[in-house]
Short mmCIF file of C-alpha atoms and ligand atoms in Angstrom, two decimals:
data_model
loop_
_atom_site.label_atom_id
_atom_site.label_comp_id
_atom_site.label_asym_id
_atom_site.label_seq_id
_atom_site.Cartn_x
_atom_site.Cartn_y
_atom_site.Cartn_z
CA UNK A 1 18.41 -17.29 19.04
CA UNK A 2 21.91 -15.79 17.74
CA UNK A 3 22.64 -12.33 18.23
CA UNK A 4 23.12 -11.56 14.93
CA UNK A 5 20.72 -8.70 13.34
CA UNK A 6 17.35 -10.06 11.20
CA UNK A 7 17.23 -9.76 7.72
CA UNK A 8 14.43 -9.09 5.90
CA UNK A 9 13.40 -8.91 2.07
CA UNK A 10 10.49 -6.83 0.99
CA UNK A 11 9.25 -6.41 -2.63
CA UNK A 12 7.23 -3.51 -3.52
CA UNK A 13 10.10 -1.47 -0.63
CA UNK A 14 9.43 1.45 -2.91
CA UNK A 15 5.97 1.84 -2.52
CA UNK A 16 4.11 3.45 0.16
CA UNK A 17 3.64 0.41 2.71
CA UNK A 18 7.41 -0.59 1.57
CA UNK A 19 8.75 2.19 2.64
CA UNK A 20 7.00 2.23 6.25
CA UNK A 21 7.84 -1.32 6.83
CA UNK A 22 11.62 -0.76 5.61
CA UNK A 23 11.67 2.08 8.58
CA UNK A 24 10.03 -0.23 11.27
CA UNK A 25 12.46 -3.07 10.39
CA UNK A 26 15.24 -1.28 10.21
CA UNK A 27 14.27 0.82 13.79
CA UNK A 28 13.70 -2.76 15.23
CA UNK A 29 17.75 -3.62 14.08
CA UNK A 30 17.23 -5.59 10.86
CA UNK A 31 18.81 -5.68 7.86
CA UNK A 32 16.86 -4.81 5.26
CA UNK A 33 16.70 -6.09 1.65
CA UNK A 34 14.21 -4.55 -0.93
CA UNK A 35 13.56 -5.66 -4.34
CA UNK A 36 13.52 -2.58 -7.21
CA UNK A 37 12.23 -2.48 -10.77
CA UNK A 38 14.23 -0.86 -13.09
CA UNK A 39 12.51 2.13 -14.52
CA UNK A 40 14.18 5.06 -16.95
CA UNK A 41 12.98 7.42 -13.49
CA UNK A 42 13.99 7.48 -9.68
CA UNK A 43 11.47 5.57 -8.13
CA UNK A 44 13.26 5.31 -4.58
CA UNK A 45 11.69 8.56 -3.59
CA UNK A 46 10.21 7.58 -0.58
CA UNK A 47 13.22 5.82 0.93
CA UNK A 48 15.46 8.42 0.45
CA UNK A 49 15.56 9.70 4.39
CA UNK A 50 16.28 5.93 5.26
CA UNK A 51 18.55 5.46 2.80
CA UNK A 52 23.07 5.27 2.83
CA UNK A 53 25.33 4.29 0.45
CA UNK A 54 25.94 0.35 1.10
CA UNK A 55 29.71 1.44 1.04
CA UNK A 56 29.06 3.56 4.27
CA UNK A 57 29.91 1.63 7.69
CA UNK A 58 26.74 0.54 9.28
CA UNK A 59 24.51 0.82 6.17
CA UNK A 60 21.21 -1.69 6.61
CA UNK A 61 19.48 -1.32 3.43
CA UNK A 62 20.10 -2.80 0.40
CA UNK A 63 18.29 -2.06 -2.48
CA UNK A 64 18.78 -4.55 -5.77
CA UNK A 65 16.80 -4.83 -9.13
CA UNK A 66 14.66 -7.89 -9.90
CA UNK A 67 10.88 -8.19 -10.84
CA UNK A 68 7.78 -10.15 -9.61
CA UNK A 69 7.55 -11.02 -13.63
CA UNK A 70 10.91 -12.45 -13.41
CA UNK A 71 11.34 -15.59 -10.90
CA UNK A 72 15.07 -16.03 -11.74
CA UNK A 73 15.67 -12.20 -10.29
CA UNK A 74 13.60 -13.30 -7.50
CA UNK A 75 15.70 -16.49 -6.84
CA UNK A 76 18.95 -14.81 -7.21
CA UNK A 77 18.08 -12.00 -4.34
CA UNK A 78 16.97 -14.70 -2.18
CA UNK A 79 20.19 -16.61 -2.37
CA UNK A 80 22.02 -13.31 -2.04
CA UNK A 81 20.39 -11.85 1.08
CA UNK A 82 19.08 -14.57 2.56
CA UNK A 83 16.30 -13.31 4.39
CA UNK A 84 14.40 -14.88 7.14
CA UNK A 85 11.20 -13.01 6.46
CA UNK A 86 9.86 -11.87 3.31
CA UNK A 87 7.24 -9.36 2.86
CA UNK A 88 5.28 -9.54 -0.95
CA UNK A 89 3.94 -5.86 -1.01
CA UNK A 90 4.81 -6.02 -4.53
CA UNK A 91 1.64 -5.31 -6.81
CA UNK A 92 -0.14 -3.17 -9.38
CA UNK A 93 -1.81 -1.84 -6.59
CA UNK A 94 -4.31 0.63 -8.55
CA UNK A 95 -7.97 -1.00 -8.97
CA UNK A 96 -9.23 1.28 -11.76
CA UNK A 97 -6.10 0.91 -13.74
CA UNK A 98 -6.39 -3.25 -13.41
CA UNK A 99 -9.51 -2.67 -15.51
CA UNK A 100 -7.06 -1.05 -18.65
CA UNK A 101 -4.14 -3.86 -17.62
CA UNK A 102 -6.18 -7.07 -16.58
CA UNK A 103 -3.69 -9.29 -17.97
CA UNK A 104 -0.78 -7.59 -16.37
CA UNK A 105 -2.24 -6.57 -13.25
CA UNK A 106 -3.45 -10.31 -13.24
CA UNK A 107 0.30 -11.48 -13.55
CA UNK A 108 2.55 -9.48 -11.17
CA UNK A 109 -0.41 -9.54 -8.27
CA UNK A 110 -1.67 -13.21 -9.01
CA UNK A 111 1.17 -14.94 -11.17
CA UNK A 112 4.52 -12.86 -9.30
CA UNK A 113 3.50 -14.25 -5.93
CA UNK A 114 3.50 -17.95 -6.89
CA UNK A 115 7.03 -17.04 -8.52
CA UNK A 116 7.96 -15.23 -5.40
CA UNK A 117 6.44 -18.77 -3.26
CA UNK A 118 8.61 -21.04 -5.59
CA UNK A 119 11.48 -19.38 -4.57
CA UNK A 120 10.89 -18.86 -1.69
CA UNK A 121 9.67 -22.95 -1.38
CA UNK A 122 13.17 -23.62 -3.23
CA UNK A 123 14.93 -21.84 -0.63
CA UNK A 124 13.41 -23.55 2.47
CA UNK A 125 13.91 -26.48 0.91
CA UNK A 126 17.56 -25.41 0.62
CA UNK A 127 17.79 -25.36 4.34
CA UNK A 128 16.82 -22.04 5.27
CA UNK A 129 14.40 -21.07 8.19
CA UNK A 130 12.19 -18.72 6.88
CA UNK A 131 8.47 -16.53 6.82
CA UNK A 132 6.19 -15.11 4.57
CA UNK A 133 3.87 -11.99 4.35
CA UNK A 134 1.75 -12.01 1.80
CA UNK A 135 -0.31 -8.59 0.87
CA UNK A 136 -3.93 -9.45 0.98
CA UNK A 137 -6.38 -6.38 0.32
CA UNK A 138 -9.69 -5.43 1.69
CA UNK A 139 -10.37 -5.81 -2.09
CA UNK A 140 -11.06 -9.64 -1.96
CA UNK A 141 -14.76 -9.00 -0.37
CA UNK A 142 -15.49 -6.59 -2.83
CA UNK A 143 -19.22 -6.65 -2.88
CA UNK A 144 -19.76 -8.78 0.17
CA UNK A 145 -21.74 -6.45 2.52
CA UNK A 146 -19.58 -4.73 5.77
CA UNK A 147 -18.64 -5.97 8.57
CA UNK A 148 -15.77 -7.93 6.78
CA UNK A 149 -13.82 -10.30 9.14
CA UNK A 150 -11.59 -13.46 7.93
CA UNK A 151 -14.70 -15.72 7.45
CA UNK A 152 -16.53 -13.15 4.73
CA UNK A 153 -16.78 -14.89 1.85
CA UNK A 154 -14.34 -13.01 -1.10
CA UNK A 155 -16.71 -11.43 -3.58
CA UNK A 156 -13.65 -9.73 -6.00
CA UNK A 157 -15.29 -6.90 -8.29
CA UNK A 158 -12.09 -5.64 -10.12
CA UNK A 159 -9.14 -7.90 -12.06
CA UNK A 160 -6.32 -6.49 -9.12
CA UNK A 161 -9.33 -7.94 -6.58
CA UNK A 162 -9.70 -11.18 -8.12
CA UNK A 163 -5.37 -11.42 -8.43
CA UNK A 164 -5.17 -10.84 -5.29
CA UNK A 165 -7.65 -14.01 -4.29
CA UNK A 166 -5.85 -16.06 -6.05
CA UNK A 167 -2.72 -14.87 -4.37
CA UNK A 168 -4.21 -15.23 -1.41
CA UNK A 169 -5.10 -18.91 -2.02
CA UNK A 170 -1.80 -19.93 -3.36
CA UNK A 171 0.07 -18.70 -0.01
CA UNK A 172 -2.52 -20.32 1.60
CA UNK A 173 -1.77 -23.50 -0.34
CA UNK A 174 1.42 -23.28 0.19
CA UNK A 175 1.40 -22.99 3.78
CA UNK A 176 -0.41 -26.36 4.00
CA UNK A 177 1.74 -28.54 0.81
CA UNK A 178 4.79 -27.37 1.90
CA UNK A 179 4.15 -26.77 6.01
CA UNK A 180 5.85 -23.30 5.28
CA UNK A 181 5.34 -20.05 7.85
CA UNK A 182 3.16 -18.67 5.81
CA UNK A 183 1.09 -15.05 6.82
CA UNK A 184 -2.08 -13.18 4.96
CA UNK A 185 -2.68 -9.92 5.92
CA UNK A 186 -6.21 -8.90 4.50
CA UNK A 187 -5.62 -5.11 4.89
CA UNK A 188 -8.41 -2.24 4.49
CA UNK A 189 -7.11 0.64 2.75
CA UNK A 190 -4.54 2.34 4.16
CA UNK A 191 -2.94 5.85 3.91
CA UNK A 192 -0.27 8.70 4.74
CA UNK A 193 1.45 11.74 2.94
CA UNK A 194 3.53 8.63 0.94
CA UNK A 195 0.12 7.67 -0.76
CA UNK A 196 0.19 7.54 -4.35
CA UNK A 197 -1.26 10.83 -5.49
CA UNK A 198 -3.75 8.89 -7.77
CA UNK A 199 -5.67 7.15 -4.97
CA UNK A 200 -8.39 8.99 -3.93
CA UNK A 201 -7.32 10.78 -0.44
CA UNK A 202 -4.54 12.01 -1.89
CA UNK A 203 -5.88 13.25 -4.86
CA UNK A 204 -8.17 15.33 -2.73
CA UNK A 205 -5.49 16.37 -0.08
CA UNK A 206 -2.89 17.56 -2.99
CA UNK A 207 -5.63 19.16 -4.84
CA UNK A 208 -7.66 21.46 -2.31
CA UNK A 209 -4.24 22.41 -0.88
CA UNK A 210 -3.55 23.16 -4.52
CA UNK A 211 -6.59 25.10 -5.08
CA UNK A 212 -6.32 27.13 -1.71
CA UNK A 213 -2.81 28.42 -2.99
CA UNK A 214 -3.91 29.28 -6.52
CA UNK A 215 -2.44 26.67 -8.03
CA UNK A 216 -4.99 24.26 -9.64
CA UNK A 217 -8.49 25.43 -10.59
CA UNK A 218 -10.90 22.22 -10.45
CA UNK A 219 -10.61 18.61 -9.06
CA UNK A 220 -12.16 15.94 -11.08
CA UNK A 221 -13.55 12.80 -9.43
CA UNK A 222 -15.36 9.42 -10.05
CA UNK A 223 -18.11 8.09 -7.24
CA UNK A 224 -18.08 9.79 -3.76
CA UNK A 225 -20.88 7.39 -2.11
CA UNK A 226 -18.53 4.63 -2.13
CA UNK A 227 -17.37 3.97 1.48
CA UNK A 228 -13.79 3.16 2.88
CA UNK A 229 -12.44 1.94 6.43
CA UNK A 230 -9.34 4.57 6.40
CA UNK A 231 -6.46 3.69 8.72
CA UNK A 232 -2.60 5.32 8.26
CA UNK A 233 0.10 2.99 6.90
CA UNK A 234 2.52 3.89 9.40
CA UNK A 235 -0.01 1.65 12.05
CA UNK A 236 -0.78 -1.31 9.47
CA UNK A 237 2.75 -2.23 8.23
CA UNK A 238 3.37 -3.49 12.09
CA UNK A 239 0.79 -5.82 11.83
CA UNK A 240 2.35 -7.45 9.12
CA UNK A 241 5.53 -7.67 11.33
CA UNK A 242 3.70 -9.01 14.11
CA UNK A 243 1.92 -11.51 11.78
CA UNK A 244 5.49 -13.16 11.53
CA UNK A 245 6.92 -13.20 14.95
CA UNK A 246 4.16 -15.20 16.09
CA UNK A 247 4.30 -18.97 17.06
CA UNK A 248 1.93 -20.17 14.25
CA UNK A 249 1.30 -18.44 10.91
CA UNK A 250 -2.22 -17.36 10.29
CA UNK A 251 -4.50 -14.72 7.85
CA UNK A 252 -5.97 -11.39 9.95
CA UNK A 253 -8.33 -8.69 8.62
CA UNK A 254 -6.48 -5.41 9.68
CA UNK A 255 -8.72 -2.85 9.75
CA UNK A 256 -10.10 0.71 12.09
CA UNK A 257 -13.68 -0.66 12.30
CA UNK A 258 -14.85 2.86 11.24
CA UNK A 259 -16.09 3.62 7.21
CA UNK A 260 -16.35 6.72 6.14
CA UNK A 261 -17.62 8.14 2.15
CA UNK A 262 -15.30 9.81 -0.35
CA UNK A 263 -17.85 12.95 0.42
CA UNK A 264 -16.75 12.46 4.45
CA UNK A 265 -13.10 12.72 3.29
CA UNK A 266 -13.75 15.57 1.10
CA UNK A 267 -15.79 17.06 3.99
CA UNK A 268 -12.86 17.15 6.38
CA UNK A 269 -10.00 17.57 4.06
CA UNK A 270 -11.78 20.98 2.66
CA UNK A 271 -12.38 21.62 6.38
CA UNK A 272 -8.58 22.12 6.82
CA UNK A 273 -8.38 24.31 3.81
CA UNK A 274 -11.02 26.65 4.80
CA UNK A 275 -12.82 25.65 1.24
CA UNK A 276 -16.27 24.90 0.24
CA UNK A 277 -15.13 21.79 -2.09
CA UNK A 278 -18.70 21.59 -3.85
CA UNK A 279 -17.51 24.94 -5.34
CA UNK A 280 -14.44 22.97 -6.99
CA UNK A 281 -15.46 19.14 -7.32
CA UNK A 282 -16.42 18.14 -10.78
CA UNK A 283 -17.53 14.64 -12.00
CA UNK A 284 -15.35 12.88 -14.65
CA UNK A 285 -17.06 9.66 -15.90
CA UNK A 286 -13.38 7.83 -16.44
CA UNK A 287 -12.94 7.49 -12.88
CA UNK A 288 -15.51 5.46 -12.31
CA UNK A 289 -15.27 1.61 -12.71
CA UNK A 290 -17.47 -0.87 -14.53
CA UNK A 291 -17.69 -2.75 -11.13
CA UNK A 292 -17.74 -0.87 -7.87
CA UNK A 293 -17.02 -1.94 -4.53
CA UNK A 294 -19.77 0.28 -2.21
CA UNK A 295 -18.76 -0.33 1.08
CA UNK A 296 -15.94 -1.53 3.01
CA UNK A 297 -15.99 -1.52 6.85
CA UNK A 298 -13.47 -4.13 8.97
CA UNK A 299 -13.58 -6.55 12.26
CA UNK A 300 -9.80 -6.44 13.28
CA UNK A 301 -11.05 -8.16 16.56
CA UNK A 302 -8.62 -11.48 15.66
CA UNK A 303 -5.71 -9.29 15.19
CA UNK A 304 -6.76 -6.90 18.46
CA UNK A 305 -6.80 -10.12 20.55
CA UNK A 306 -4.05 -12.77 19.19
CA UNK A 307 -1.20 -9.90 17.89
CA UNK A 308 -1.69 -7.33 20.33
CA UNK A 309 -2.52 -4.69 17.17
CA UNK A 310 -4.84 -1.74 17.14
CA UNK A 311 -4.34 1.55 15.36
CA UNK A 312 -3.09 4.61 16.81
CA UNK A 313 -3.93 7.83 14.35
CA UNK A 314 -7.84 8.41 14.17
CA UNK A 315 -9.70 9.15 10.99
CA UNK A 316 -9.75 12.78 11.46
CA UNK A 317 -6.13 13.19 12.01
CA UNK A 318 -4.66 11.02 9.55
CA UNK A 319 -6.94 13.26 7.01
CA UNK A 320 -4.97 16.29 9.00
CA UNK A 321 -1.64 15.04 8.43
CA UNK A 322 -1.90 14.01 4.97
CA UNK A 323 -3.79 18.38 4.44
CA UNK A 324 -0.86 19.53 6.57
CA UNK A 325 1.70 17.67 4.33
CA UNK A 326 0.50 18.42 1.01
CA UNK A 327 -0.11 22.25 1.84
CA UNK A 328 3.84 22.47 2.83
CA UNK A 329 4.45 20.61 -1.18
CA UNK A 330 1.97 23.61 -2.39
CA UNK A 331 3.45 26.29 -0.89
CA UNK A 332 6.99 25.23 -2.02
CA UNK A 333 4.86 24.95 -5.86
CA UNK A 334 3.97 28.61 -4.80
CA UNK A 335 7.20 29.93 -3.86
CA UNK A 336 8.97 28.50 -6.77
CA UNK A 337 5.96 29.94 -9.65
CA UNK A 338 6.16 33.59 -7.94
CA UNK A 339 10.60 33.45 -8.21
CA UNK A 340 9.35 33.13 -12.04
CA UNK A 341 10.16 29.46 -12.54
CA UNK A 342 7.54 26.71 -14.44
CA UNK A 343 6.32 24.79 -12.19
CA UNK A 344 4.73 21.21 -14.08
CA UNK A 345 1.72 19.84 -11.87
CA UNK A 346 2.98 15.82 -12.25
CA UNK A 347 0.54 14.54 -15.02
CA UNK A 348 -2.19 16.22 -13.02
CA UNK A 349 -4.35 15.97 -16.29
CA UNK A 350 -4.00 11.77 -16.21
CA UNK A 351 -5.46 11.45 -12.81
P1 NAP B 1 2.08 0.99 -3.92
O1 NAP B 1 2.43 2.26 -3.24
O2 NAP B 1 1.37 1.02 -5.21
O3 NAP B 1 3.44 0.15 -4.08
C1 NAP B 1 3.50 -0.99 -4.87
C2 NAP B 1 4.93 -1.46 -4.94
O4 NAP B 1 5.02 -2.60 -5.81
C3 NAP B 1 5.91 -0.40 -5.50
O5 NAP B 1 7.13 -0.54 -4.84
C4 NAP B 1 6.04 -0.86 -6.95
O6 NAP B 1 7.23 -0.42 -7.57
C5 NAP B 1 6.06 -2.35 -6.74
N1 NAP B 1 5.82 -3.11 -7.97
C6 NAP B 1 4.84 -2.94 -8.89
N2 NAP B 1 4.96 -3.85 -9.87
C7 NAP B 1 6.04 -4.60 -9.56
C8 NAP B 1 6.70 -5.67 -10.21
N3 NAP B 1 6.26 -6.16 -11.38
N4 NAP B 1 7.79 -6.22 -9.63
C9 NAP B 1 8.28 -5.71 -8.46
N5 NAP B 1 7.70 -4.68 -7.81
C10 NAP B 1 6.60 -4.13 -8.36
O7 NAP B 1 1.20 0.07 -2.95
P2 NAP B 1 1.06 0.13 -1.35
O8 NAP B 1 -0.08 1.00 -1.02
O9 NAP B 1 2.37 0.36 -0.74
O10 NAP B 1 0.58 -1.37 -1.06
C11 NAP B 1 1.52 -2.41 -0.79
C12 NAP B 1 0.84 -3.74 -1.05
O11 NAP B 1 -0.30 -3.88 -0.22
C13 NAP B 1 0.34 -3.94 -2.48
O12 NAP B 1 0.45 -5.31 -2.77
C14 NAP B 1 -1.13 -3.55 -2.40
O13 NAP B 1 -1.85 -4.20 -3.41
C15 NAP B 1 -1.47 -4.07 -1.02
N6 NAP B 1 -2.54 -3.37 -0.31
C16 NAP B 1 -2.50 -2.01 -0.16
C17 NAP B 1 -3.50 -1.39 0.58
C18 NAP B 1 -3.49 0.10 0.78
O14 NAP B 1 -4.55 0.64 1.16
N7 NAP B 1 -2.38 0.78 0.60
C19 NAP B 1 -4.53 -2.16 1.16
C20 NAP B 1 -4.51 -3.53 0.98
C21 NAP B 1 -3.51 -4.14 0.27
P3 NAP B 1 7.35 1.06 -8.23
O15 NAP B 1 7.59 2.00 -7.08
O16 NAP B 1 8.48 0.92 -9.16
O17 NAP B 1 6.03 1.33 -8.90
N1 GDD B 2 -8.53 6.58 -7.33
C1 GDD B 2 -9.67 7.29 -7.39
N2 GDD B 2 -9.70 8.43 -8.15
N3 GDD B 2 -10.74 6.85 -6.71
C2 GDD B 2 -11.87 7.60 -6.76
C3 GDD B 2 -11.95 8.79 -7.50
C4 GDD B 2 -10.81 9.21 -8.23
O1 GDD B 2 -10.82 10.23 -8.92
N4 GDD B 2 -13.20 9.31 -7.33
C5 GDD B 2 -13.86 8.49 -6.53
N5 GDD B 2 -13.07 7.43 -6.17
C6 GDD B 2 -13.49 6.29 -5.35
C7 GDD B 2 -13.26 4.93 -6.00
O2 GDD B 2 -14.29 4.64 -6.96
C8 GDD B 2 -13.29 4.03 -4.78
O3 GDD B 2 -14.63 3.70 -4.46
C9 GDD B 2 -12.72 4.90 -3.67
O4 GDD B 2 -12.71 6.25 -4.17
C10 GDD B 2 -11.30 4.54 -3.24
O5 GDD B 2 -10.49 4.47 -4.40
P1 GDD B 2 -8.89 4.37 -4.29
O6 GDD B 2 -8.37 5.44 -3.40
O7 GDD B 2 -8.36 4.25 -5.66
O8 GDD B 2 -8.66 3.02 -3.46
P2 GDD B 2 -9.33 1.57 -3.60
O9 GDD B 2 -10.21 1.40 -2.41
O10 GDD B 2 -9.92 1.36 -4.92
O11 GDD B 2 -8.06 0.63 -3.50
C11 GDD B 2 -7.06 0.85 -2.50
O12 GDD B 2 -7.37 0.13 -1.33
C12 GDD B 2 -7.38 -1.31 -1.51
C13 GDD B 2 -7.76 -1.90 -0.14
O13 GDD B 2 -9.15 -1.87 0.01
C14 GDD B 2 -5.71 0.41 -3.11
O14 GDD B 2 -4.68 0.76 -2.24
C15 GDD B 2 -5.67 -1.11 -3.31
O15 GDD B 2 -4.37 -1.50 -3.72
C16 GDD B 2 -6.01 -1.76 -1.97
O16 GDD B 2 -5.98 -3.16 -2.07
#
């Protein structure tokens, strides 16, 4: 092997798993590429402690605009930073929203990865050595009862679930048509202080830290009984990276083994805060969803034995670091109302 540093192209770099992977990669040497949608708003919040000006001596990320609804953007980055692994995290990642957008949600998480796969065929084809990570979700077994290990059958109860089958299924076609390194990662839900504050753990950790400081009243929610197998992002995104430096591609279930209720979360979370949350939970009928997946609880054991992987941050802590995070973001909310200034809760009211 040359000496030369990896490259590697994400899409979706901006998101939360995006932004852990870009870190890993870049820690193990690589060269990073990540693909960015244009939006009228910074969206490359969470990479700005990894990110330098490409005009700075030593700089290893490179950020450029393109789409997952747009294969010739897609084409044009491969040819440009020719990677030689690419990472699909690259989705409308929100299940209750995929029941307003089923069409689009169906199209960037089902339809943009066969564009990202023909490109990525074309440029195999071309000559290039290359591997593929494609984003599977715990999602896909949707109402198939826990444990779920790779031979559950997929039972997909939302439109994002039943995109994300068929993406699975077209990177596993394309594996065996065109013999290409090919890697699905069937991850359980994963989190961190980068989670989007509309998923459900940290909508609970940025609102009881909220409430404890006086700054938010009431936290509406949909179904607590629904159960979750909780790991931290900063453990799952090296599974995908060990997915691709083994000898043959293959799909894993990544996953704690441990499920725990929305009211479990809310339990520990209001723990931390010294706050009785029954006191300050609410129901709000538009947070629940037509179709609900109950209960989601994985067998990791393929990926503890053939990659080596097991997570390191247990259920209780990860729930600690995301309090501890989001208390620091309320007290700076605090600081900033009693010097006299407005301070706007983000579209608090839409979640
Ligand atoms: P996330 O925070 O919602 O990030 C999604 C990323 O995709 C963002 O960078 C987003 O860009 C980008 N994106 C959305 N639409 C796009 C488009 N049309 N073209 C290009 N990029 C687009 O999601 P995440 O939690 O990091 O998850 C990463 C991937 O893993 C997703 O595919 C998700 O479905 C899957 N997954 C997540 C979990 C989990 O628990 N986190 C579990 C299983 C699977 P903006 O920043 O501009 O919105
Ligand atoms: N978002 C949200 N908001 N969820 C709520 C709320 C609320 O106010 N109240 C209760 N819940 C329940 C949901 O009904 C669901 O049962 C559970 O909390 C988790 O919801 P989310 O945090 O939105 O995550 P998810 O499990 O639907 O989807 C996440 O994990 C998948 C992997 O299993 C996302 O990251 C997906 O992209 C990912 O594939």
């Amino acid at each position: 092997m040359s000496d030369s540093p990896r490259t590697a192209l994400i899409t979706g770099i901006t998101g939360q798993d995006g932004s852990f992977l870009a870190e890993l990669l870049l820690s193990k040497g690589y060269i990073v590429h990540g693909v960015v949608r244009r939006a009228s708003t910074f969206n490359t919040e969470r990479l700005d402690a990894i990110y330098a000006d490409p005009h700075q001596r030593g700089a290893r990320l490179y950020l450029h605009y393109g789409d997952v609804a747009d294969g010739a953007s897609l084409r044009k980055i491969l040819a440009h930073s020719k990677p030689a692994e690419v990472y699909n995290l690259a989705a409308q990642s929100h299940v209750r929203v995929s029941f307003d957008q089923a069409e689009y949600t169906a199209d960037v998480v089902g339809t943009g990865t066969v564009r990202i796969l023909e490109a990525v065929r074309e440029y195999a084809e071309a000559g290039n050595a290359v591997r593929f990570y494609q984003a599977g979700s715990s999602e896909m077994f949707g109402a198939s009862p826990p444990p779920q290990g790779e031979d559950t059958p997929f039972y997909p109860r939302s439109p994002y679930a039943v995109g994300k089958v068929a993406a699975h299924w077209f990177a596993k076609n394309y594996r065996e048509a065109y013999k290409l390194f090919i890697c699905n990662g069937i991850l359980f839900n994963h989190e961190s202080p980068r989670r989007g504050e509309t998923f459900v753990t940290r909508k609970i950790t940025r609102a009881l830290t909220r409430i404890k400081l006086g700054l938010q009243e009431k936290l509406y929610l949909g179904n607590l009984d629904s159960r979750r197998d909780w790991g931290y992002a900063g453990d799952f995104v090296e599974a995908m990276w060990l997915m691709l430096q083994q000898a043959e591609p293959d799909d894993y279930v990544v996953a704690t083994g441990e499920s725990h209720s929305i009211r479990e979360f809310l339990d520990i979370a209001a723990d931390r805060c010294k706050l009785d949350w029954k006191q300050f939970v609410e129901t709000d009928p538009r947070y629940l969803r037509p179709t609900e997946v109950d209960a989601l609880c994985g067998d990791a054991s393929k990926a503890r034995t053939k990659l080596g992987w097991s997570p390191k941050v247990s259920f209780p802590d990860l729930v600690a670091m995301m309090v501890e995070h989001d208390f620091e973001l309320a007290r700076q909310e605090r600081t900033l109302a009693e010097a006299g200034h407005v301070v706007a809760a983000r579209g608090l009211s839409h979640r």
